[in-house]
CSV table of C-alpha atoms and ligand atoms in Angstrom, one decimal:
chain,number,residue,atom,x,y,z
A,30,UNK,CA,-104.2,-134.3,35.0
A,31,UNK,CA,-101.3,-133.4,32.8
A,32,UNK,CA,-98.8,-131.0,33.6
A,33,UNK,CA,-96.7,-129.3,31.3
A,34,UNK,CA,-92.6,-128.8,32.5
A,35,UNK,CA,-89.8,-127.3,31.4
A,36,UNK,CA,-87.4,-130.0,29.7
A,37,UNK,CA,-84.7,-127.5,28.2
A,38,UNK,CA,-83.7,-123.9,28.4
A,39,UNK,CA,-81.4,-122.2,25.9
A,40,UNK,CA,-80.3,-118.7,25.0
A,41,UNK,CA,-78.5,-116.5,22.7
A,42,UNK,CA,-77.0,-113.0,23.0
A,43,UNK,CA,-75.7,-111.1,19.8
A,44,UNK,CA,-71.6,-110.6,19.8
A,45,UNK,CA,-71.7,-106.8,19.8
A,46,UNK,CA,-71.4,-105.2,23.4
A,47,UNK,CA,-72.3,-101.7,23.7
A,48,UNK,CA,-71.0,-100.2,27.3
A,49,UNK,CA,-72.0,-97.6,29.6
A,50,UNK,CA,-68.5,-95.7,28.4
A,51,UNK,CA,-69.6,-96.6,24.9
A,52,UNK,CA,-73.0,-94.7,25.0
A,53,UNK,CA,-71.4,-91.8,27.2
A,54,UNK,CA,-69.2,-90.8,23.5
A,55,UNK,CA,-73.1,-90.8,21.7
A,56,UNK,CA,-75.1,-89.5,24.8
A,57,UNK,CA,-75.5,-86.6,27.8
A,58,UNK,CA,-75.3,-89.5,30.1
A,59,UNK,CA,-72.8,-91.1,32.8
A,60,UNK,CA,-71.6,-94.7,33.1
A,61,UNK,CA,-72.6,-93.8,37.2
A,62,UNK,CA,-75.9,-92.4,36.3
A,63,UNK,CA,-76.7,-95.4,34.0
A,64,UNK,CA,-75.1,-97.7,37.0
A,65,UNK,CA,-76.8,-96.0,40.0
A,66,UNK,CA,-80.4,-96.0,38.3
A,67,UNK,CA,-80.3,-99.2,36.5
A,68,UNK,CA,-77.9,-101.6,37.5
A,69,UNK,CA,-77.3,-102.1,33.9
A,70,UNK,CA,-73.8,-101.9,32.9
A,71,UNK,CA,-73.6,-103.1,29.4
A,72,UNK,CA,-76.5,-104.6,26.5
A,73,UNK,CA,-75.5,-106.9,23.5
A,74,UNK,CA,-76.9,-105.4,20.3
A,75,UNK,CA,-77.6,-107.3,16.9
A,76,UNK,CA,-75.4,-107.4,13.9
A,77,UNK,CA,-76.8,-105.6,10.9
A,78,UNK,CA,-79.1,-108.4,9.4
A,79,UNK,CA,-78.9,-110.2,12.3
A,80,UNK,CA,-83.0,-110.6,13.3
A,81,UNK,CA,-85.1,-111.7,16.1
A,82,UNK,CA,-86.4,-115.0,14.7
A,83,UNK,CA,-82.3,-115.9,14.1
A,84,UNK,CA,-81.8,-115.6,17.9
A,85,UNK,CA,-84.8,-117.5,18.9
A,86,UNK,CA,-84.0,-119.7,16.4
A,87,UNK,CA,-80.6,-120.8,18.5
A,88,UNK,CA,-81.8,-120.2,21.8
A,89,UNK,CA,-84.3,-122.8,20.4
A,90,UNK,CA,-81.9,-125.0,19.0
A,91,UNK,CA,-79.8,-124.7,22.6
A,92,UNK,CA,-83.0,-125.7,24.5
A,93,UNK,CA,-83.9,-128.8,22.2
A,94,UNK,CA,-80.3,-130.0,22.9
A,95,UNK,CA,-80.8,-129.6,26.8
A,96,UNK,CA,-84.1,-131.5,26.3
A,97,UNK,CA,-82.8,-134.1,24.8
A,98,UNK,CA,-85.6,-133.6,22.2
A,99,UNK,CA,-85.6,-134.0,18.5
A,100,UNK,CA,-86.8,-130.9,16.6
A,101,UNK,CA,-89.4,-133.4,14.8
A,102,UNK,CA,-91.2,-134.0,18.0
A,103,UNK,CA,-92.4,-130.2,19.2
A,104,UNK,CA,-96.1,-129.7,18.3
A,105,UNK,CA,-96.5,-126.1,19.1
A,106,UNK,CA,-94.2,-123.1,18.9
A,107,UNK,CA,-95.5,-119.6,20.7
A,108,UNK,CA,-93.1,-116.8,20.4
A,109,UNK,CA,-92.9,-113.8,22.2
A,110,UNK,CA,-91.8,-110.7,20.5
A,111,UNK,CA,-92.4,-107.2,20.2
A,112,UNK,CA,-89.6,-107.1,17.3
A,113,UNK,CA,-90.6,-109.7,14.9
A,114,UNK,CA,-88.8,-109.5,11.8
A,115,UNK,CA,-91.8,-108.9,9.4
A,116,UNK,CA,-95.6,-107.6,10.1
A,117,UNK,CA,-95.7,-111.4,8.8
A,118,UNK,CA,-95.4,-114.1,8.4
A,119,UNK,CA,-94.7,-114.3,12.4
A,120,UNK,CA,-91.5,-115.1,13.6
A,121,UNK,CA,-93.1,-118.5,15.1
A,122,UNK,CA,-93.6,-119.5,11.5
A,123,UNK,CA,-89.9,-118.5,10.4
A,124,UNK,CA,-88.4,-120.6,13.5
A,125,UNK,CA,-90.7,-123.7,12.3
A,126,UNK,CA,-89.7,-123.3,8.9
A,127,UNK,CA,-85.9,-123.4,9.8
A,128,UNK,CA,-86.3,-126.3,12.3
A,129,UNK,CA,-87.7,-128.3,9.7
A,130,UNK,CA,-90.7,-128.6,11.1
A,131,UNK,CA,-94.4,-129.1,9.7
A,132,UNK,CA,-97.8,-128.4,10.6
A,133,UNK,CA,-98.0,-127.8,13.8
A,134,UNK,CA,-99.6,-124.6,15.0
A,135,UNK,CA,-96.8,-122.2,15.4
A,136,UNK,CA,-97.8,-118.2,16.7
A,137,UNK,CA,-96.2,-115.1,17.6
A,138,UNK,CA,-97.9,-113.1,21.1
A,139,UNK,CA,-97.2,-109.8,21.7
A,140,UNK,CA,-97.3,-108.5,25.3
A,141,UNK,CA,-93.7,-106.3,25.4
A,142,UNK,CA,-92.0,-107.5,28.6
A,143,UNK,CA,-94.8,-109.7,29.6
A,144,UNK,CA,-94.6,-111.4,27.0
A,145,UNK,CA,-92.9,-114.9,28.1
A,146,UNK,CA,-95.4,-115.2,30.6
A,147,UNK,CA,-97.7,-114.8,28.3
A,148,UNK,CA,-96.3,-117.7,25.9
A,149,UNK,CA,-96.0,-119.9,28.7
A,150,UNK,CA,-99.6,-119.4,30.5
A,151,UNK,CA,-100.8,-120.5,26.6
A,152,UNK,CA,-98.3,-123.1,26.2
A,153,UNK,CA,-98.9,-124.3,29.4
A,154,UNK,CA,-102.9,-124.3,29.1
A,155,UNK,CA,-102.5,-126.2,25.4
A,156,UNK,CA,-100.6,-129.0,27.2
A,157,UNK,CA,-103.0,-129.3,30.0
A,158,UNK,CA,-106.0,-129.8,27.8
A,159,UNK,CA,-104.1,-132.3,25.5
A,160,UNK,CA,-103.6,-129.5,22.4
A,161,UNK,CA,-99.8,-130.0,22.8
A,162,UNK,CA,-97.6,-132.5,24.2
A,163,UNK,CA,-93.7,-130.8,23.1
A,164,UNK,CA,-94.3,-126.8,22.8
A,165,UNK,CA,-91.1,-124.7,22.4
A,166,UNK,CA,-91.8,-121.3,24.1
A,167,UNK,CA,-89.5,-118.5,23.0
A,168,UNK,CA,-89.0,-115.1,23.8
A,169,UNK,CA,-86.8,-112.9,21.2
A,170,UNK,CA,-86.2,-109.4,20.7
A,171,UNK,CA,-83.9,-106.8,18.6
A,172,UNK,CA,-84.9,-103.6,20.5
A,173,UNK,CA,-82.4,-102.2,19.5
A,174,UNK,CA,-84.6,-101.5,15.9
A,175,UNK,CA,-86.8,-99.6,17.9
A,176,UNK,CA,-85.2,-97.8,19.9
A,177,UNK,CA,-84.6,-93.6,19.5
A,178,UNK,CA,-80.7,-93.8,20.1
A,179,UNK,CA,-80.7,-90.1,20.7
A,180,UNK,CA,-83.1,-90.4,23.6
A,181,UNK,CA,-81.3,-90.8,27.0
A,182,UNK,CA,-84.1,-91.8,28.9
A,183,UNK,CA,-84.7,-95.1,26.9
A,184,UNK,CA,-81.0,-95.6,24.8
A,185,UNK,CA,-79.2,-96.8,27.8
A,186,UNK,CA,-81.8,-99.4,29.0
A,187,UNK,CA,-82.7,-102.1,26.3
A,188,UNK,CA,-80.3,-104.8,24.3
A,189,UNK,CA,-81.2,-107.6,22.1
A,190,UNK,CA,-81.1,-111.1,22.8
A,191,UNK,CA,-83.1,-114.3,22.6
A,192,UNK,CA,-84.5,-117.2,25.4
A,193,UNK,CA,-86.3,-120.5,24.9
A,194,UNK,CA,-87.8,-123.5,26.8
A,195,UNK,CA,-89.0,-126.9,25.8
A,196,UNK,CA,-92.1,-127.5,27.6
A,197,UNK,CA,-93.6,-131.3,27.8
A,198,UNK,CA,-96.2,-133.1,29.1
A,199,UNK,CA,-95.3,-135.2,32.1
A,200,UNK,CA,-97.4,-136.4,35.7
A,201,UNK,CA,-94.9,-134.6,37.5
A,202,UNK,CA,-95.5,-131.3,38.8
A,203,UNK,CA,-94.0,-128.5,36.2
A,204,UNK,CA,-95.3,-125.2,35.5
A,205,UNK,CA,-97.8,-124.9,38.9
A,206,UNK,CA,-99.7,-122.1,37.9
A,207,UNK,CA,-99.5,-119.1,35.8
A,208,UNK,CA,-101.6,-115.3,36.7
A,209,UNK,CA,-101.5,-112.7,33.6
A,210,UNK,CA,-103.4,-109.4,33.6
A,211,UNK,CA,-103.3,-106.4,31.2
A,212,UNK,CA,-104.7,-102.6,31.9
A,213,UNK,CA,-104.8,-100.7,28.4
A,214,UNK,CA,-105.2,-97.5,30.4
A,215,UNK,CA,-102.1,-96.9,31.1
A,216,UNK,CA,-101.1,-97.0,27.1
A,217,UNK,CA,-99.1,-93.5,26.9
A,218,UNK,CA,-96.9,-94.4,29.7
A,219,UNK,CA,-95.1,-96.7,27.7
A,220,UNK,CA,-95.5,-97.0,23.9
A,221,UNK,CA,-94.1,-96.7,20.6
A,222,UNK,CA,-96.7,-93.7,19.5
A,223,UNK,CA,-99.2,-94.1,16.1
A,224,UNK,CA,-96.8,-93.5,12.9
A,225,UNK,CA,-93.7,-93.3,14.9
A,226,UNK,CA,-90.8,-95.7,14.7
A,227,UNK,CA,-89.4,-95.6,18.6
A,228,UNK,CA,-90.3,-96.4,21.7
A,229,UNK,CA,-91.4,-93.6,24.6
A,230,UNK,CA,-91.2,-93.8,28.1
A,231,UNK,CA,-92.6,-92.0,31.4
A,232,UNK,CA,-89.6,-94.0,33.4
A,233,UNK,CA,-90.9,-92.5,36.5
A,234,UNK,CA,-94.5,-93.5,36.3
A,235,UNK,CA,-93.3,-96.8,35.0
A,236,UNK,CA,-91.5,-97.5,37.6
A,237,UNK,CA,-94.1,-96.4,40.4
A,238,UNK,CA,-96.3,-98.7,39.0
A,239,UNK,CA,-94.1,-101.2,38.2
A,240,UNK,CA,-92.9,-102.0,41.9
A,241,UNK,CA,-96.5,-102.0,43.0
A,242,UNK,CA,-98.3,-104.5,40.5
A,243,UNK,CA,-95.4,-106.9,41.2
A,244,UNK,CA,-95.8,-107.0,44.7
A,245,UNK,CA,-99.5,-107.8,43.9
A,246,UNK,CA,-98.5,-110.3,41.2
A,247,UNK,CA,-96.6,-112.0,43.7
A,248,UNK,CA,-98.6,-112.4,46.4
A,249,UNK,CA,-101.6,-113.1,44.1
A,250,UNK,CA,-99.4,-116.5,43.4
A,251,UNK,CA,-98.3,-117.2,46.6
A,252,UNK,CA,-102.4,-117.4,47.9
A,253,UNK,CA,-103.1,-118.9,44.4
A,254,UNK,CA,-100.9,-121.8,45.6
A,255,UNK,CA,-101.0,-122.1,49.1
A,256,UNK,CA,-97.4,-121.3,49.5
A,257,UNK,CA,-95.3,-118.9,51.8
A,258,UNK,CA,-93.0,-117.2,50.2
A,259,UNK,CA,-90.5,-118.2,52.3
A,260,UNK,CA,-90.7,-121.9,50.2
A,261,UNK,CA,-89.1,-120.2,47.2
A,262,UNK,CA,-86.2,-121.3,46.0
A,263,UNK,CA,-85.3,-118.5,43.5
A,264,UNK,CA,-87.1,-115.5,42.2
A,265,UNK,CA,-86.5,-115.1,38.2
A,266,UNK,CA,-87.8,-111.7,37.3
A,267,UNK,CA,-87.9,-109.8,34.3
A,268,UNK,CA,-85.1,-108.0,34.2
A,269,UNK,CA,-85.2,-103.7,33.8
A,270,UNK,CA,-83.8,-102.3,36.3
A,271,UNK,CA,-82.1,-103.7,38.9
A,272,UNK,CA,-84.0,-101.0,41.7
A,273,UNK,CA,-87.1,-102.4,40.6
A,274,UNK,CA,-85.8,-106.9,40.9
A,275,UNK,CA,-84.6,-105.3,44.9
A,276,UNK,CA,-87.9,-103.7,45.4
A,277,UNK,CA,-89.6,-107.3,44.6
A,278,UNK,CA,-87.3,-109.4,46.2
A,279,UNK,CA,-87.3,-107.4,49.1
A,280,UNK,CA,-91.3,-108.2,49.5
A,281,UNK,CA,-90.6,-111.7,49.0
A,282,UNK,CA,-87.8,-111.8,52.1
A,283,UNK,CA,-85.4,-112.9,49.6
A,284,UNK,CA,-82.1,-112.1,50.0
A,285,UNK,CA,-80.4,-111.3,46.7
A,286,UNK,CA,-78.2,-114.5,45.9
A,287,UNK,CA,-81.8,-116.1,45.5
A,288,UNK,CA,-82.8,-113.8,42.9
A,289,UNK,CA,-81.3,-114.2,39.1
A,290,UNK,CA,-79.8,-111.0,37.9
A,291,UNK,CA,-78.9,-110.6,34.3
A,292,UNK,CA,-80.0,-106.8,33.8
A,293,UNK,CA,-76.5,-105.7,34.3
A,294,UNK,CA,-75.1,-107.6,31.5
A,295,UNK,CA,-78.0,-107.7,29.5
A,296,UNK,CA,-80.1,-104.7,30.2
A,297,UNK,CA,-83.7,-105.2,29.2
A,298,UNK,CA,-83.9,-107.7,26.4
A,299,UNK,CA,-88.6,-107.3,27.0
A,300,UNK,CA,-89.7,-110.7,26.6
A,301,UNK,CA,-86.5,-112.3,25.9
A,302,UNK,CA,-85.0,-111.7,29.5
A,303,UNK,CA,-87.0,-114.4,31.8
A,304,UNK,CA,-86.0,-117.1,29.4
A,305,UNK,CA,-82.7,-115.6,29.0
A,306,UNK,CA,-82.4,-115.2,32.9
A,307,UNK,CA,-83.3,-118.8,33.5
A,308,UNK,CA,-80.9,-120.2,30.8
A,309,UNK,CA,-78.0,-118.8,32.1
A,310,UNK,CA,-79.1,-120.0,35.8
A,311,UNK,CA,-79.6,-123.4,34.8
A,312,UNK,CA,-76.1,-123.8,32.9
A,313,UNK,CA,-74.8,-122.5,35.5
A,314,UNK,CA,-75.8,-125.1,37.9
A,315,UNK,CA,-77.5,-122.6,40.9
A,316,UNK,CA,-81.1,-123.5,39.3
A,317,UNK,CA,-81.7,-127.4,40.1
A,318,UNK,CA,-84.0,-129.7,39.2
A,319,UNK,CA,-86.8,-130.0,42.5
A,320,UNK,CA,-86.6,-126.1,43.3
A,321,UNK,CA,-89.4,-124.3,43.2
A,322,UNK,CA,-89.0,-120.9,41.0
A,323,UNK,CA,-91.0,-117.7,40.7
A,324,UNK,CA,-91.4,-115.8,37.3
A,325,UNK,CA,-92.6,-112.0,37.2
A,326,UNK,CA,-92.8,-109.5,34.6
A,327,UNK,CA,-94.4,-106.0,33.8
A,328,UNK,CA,-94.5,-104.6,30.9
A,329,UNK,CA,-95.7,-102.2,28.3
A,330,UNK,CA,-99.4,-102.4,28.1
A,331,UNK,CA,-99.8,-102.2,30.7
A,332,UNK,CA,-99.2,-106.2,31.0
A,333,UNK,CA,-97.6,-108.3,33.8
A,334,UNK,CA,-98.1,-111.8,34.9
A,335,UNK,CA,-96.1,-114.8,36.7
A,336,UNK,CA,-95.5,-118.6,36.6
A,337,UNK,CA,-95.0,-120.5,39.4
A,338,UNK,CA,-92.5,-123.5,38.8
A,339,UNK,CA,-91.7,-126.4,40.4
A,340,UNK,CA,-88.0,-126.6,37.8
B,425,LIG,N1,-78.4,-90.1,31.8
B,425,LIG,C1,-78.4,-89.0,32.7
B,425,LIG,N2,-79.5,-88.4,33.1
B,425,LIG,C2,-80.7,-89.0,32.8
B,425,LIG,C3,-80.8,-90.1,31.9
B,425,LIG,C4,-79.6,-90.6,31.4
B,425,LIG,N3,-79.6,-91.7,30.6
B,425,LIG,N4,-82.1,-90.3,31.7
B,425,LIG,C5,-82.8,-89.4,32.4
B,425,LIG,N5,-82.0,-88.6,33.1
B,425,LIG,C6,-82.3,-87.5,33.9
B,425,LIG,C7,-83.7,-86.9,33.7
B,425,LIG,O1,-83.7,-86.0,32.7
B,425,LIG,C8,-84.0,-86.3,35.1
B,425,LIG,O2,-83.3,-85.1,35.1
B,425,LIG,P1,-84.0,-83.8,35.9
B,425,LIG,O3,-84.1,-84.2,37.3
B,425,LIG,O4,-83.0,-82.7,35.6
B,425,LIG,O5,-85.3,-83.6,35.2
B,425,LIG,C9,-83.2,-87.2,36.1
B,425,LIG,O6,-82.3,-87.9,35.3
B,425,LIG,C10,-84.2,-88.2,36.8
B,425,LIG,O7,-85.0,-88.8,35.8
B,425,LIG,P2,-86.1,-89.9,36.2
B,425,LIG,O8,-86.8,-90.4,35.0
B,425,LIG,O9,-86.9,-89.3,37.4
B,425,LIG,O10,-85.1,-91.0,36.8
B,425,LIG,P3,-85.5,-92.4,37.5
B,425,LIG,O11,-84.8,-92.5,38.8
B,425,LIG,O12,-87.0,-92.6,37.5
B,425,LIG,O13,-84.8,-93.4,36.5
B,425,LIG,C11,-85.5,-95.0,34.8
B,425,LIG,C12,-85.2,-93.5,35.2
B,425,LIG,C13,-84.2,-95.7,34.9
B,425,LIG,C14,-86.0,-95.0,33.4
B,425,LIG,C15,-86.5,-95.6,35.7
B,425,LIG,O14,-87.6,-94.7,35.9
B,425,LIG,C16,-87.0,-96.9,35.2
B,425,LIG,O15,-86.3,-97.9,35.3
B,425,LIG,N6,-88.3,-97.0,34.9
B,425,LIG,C17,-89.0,-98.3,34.6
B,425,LIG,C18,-88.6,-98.9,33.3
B,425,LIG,C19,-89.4,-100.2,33.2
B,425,LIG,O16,-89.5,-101.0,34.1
B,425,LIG,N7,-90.0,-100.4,32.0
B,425,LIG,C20,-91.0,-101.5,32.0
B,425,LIG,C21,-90.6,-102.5,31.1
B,425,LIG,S1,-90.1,-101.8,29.5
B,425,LIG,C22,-91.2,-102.5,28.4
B,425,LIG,O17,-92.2,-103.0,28.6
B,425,LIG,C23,-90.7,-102.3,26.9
């Protein structure tokens, strides 16, 4: 059987840095507040013009030059994004265009902060039937477009920024399995509401359930694959609040310097930050090749899924 793994990883985070201190001249909020409920201590932002497809665009550039892989040779590109840059054509199509590459089936998914789960369980599947053998995967996101800057309760959490992996055939072991689940139910919790332009949140109930479904996620893998948690190498989760990453690495028995943190820097980039995560864990040499890595998200929906990776 063919398995699908990940060749390359690359990223991209817009220059502009917006700080706690900065929001605190715009907002009734506190740097501490922001820290003490969030972990998140800072978010990049886009450039005016600067759009969603332009960061996946060089994250997915980046990851190609990891690979070692000619733009020429990828035969699927699935994007993430709840922030493409048109209704259409998708941002997928606007990424193949500027690669230089033609006819190859090339799609945007939308599943918020699930949403690189998402892209890889279908990238993942295409390779495994022989639809695909080169797929770039991409999560990218300017949430900053839709987000109510006047609202404290979702202004200091989200950022913009993009990540990307090559994924290839190979007999090796790669991606191991993927789980993804949705529950429309829970719609008002989290949503951008009918003829508005921002997002809404019920933080409180989000979080509640958050914690919950990814302690179910991860032990739906773990029995999935016959593994005990205590195999993993690292934990890569999506990353909103750095209460929520403790909560789930706690129920793992992982201790925190196995568990890739980018929240604080990045704040929550939705279906960019696994990819992002991952990037900036690989460059920096604590991810190796051989490890075995666990993916999580939750997300608007409500969605949430996992991959399970041997890297
Ligand atoms: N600064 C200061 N005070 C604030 C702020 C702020 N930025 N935001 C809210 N508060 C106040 C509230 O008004 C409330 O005040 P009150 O007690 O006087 O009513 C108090 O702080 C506590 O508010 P809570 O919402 O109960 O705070 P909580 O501890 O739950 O933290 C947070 C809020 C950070 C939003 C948290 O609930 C959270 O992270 N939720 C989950 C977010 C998430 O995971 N989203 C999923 C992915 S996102 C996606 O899919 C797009």
């Amino acid at each position: 059987m063919t398995n699908a793994r990940i060749a390359g990883t690359g990223s991209y985070l817009p220059q502009k840095v917006v700080t706690n201190q900065d929001l605190e001249k715009t907002l009734d909020t506190s740097d501490e507040w922001i820290r003490e409920r969030t972990g998140i201590c800072q978010r990049h932002i886009a450039a005016e013009g600067e759009y969603s497809s332009d960061m996946g665009l060089i994250a997915a550039r980046n990851a190609l030059h990891m690979a070692g892989i000619e733009a020429n040779e990828v035969d699927l590109i699935v994007v993430a994004t709840t922030t493409p840059d048109k209704t259409f054509p998708s941002n997928a199509c606007a990424i193949q265009r500027r690669l230089g590459v033609h006819g190859c089936p090339a799609f945007d998914l939308q599943a918020v902060c699930s949403g690189f789960i998402y892209a890889l369980d279908v990238a993942n599947r295409m390779i495994r039937t022989g639809g695909a053998r080169t797929a770039l995967v991409i999560g990218c996101e300017t949430l900053s477009r839709i987000t109510n800057w006047l609202d404290r309760s979702t202004a200091v959490l989200f950022g913009d920024g993009a990540g990307a992996v090559v994924l290839q055939a190979t007999d090796q072991p790669g991606i191991l399995s993927t789980h993804i689940h949705a529950d429309g139910e829970f719609e008002n919790l989290l949503e951008v509401p009918l003829g508005t332009d921002y997002m809404v949140m019920n933080g409180n109930a989000v979080f509640r359930k958050a914690v919950s479904t990814l302690g179910s996620i991860a032990a739906e893998t773990l029995t999935g694959n016959g593994i005990d948690k205590h195999e993993l190498d690292w934990l890569v989760p999506h990353q909103a609040n750095l209460r929520i990453i403790a909560a789930a690495a706690k129920k793992l028995d992982l201790p925190m310097e196995r568990v890739v943190v980018t929240v604080d820097k990045h704040a929550n980039t939705s279906a960019a930050s696994i990819p992002l995560a991952l990037d900036i864990a690989v460059r920096d040499g604590r991810i190796e090749r051989g490890q075995l890595v666990l993916f999580e998200a939750f997300g608007g929906g409500f969605t949430w899924g996992s991959a399970l990776v041997r890297f």
